[in-house]
C-alpha positions as semicolon CSV with decimal commas, in nm:
position;residue;x (nm);y (nm);z (nm)
1;X;-1,582;-0,053;-1,704
2;X;-1,441;-0,101;-1,356
3;X;-1,594;-0,449;-1,341
4;X;-1,360;-0,556;-1,615
5;X;-1,052;-0,391;-1,467
6;X;-0,888;-0,714;-1,357
7;X;-0,872;-0,825;-1,727
8;X;-0,623;-0,533;-1,770
9;X;-0,426;-0,535;-1,446
10;X;-0,440;-0,870;-1,273
11;X;-0,156;-1,112;-1,298
12;X;-0,368;-1,354;-1,508
13;X;-0,563;-1,078;-1,686
14;X;-0,651;-1,138;-2,050
15;X;-0,495;-0,805;-2,160
16;X;-0,234;-0,754;-1,883
17;X;0,062;-0,838;-2,105
18;X;-0,032;-0,554;-2,342
19;X;-0,103;-0,284;-2,082
20;X;0,147;-0,011;-2,008
21;X;-0,065;0,165;-1,755
22;X;-0,428;0,221;-1,655
23;X;-0,557;0,564;-1,560
24;X;-0,882;0,603;-1,359
25;X;-1,026;0,945;-1,310
26;X;-1,247;1,007;-1,012
27;X;-1,462;1,315;-0,947
28;X;-1,382;1,323;-0,573
29;X;-1,328;1,661;-0,411
30;X;-1,107;1,499;-0,137
31;X;-0,837;1,391;-0,385
32;X;-0,884;1,657;-0,650
33;X;-0,521;1,758;-0,668
34;X;-0,375;1,420;-0,594
35;X;-0,244;1,160;-0,828
36;X;-0,223;0,816;-0,673
37;X;-0,009;0,559;-0,853
38;X;-0,026;0,192;-0,766
39;X;0,300;0,055;-0,909
40;X;0,364;-0,306;-1,005
41;X;0,591;-0,489;-0,772
42;X;0,931;-0,646;-0,829
43;X;0,759;-0,954;-0,950
44;X;0,643;-0,791;-1,263
45;X;0,834;-0,941;-1,553
46;X;0,751;-0,653;-1,784
47;X;1,064;-0,437;-1,798
48;X;0,870;-0,145;-1,934
49;X;0,636;-0,151;-1,633
50;X;0,939;-0,188;-1,399
51;X;1,091;0,123;-1,557
52;X;0,759;0,310;-1,518
53;X;0,762;0,226;-1,150
54;X;1,109;0,382;-1,108
55;X;1,004;0,687;-1,304
56;X;0,685;0,740;-1,103
57;X;0,876;0,701;-0,773
58;X;1,145;0,946;-0,874
59;X;0,876;1,212;-0,970
60;X;0,659;1,166;-0,660
61;X;0,609;1,415;-0,391
62;X;0,556;1,139;-0,147
63;X;0,582;0,760;-0,139
64;X;0,366;0,532;0,072
65;X;0,509;0,188;0,083
66;X;0,255;-0,073;0,181
67;X;0,373;-0,384;0,357
68;X;0,118;-0,666;0,376
69;X;0,031;-0,777;0,735
70;X;0,071;-1,146;0,643
71;X;0,440;-1,106;0,557
72;X;0,562;-0,767;0,644
73;X;0,906;-0,674;0,521
74;X;0,952;-0,985;0,322
75;X;1,254;-1,045;0,104
76;X;1,064;-0,897;-0,196
77;X;0,995;-0,582;0,017
78;X;1,365;-0,557;0,104
79;X;1,470;-0,590;-0,258
80;X;1,202;-0,323;-0,366
81;X;1,333;-0,083;-0,096
82;X;1,695;-0,140;-0,211
83;X;1,617;-0,101;-0,577
84;X;1,360;0,189;-0,574
85;X;1,350;0,366;-0,238
86;X;1,710;0,403;-0,140
87;X;1,734;0,757;-0,279
88;X;1,401;0,893;-0,161
89;X;1,429;1,160;0,123
90;X;1,283;0,996;0,437
91;X;1,052;1,294;0,494
92;X;0,877;1,190;0,165
93;X;0,858;0,826;0,257
94;X;0,588;0,661;0,469
95;X;0,560;0,287;0,564
96;X;0,223;0,135;0,631
97;X;0,109;-0,217;0,712
98;X;-0,200;-0,289;0,514
99;X;-0,472;-0,538;0,612
100;X;-0,384;-0,477;0,976
101;X;-0,739;-0,576;1,072
102;X;-0,655;-0,941;0,998
103;X;-0,360;-0,955;1,239
104;X;-0,413;-1,207;1,512
105;X;-0,317;-1,072;1,846
106;X;-0,162;-0,738;1,916
107;X;-0,099;-0,519;1,604
108;X;0,169;-0,336;1,804
109;X;0,390;-0,641;1,785
110;X;0,385;-0,628;1,402
111;X;0,444;-0,252;1,397
112;X;0,740;-0,300;1,637
113;X;0,879;-0,590;1,421
114;X;0,872;-0,372;1,107
115;X;1,010;-0,071;1,282
116;X;1,306;-0,271;1,433
117;X;1,362;-0,447;1,096
118;X;1,371;-0,112;0,901
119;X;1,611;0,032;1,163
120;X;1,832;-0,274;1,214
121;X;1,821;-0,510;0,916
122;X;2,177;-0,516;0,784
123;X;2,082;-0,475;0,423
124;X;1,877;-0,153;0,467
125;X;1,959;-0,007;0,815
126;X;2,222;0,232;0,652
127;X;1,940;0,391;0,463
128;X;1,795;0,534;0,788
129;X;1,446;0,494;0,642
130;X;1,243;0,599;0,936
131;X;1,446;0,869;1,116
132;X;1,247;0,830;1,434
133;X;0,913;0,825;1,233
134;X;0,632;0,577;1,287
135;X;0,528;0,269;1,090
136;X;0,150;0,294;1,053
137;X;-0,100;-0,004;1,074
138;X;-0,396;0,064;0,841
139;X;-0,714;-0,110;0,749
140;X;-0,913;0,007;0,444
141;X;-1,219;-0,186;0,529
142;X;-1,213;-0,054;0,885
143;X;-1,200;0,303;0,748
144;X;-1,483;0,239;0,509
145;X;-1,702;0,087;0,788
146;X;-1,609;0,376;1,020
147;X;-1,691;0,638;0,760
148;X;-2,021;0,483;0,675
149;X;-2,110;0,457;1,047
150;X;-2,029;0,816;1,118
151;X;-2,230;0,943;0,817
152;X;-2,526;0,711;0,907
153;X;-2,499;0,514;0,589
154;X;-2,599;0,151;0,593
155;X;-2,344;-0,113;0,595
156;X;-2,335;-0,393;0,331
157;X;-2,360;-0,758;0,427
158;X;-1,979;-0,784;0,371
159;X;-1,917;-0,468;0,592
160;X;-2,128;-0,624;0,877
161;X;-1,931;-0,948;0,848
162;X;-1,596;-0,771;0,857
163;X;-1,707;-0,529;1,141
164;X;-1,738;-0,826;1,385
165;X;-1,378;-0,939;1,332
166;X;-1,215;-0,597;1,335
167;X;-1,061;-0,472;1,649
168;X;-1,248;-0,168;1,792
169;X;-0,931;0,053;1,786
170;X;-0,933;0,035;1,405
171;X;-1,300;0,137;1,389
172;X;-1,237;0,432;1,614
173;X;-0,921;0,555;1,440
């Protein structure tokens, strides 16, 4: 039951300490041959889950590393990159800034900050993580609203509330 999922995966979930992994199967044609893995972060104290993170990353065809727009490329991000991503070929690595719709001001400034940091931060610049590739600013809620609008589906009350605070460029793209 997806309504009870947080009891198994959330930091304070009732069953979280006993969970190795959760598998959710979706009958969605768009992702029929795709396996998405949301790994625990460095702050997961469970050594087994930390080892699973490394195992999944090592076996992945591609890695999308999400940086939160409130604190992009934090110390925790840099540690994760150094620990888990240092050996991933850059053509299989994509950096995206999530929740970009909540950024006050110009999103390009945050993208530039992350790009410059990945290319120039002393601890990781030698990894050449971008190799002239872009950092992407993304917004899941903007994508949902945009898709609903294009397919003439009605927006929920929450969607309507969010739509008014999201920059038009996110809704168009």
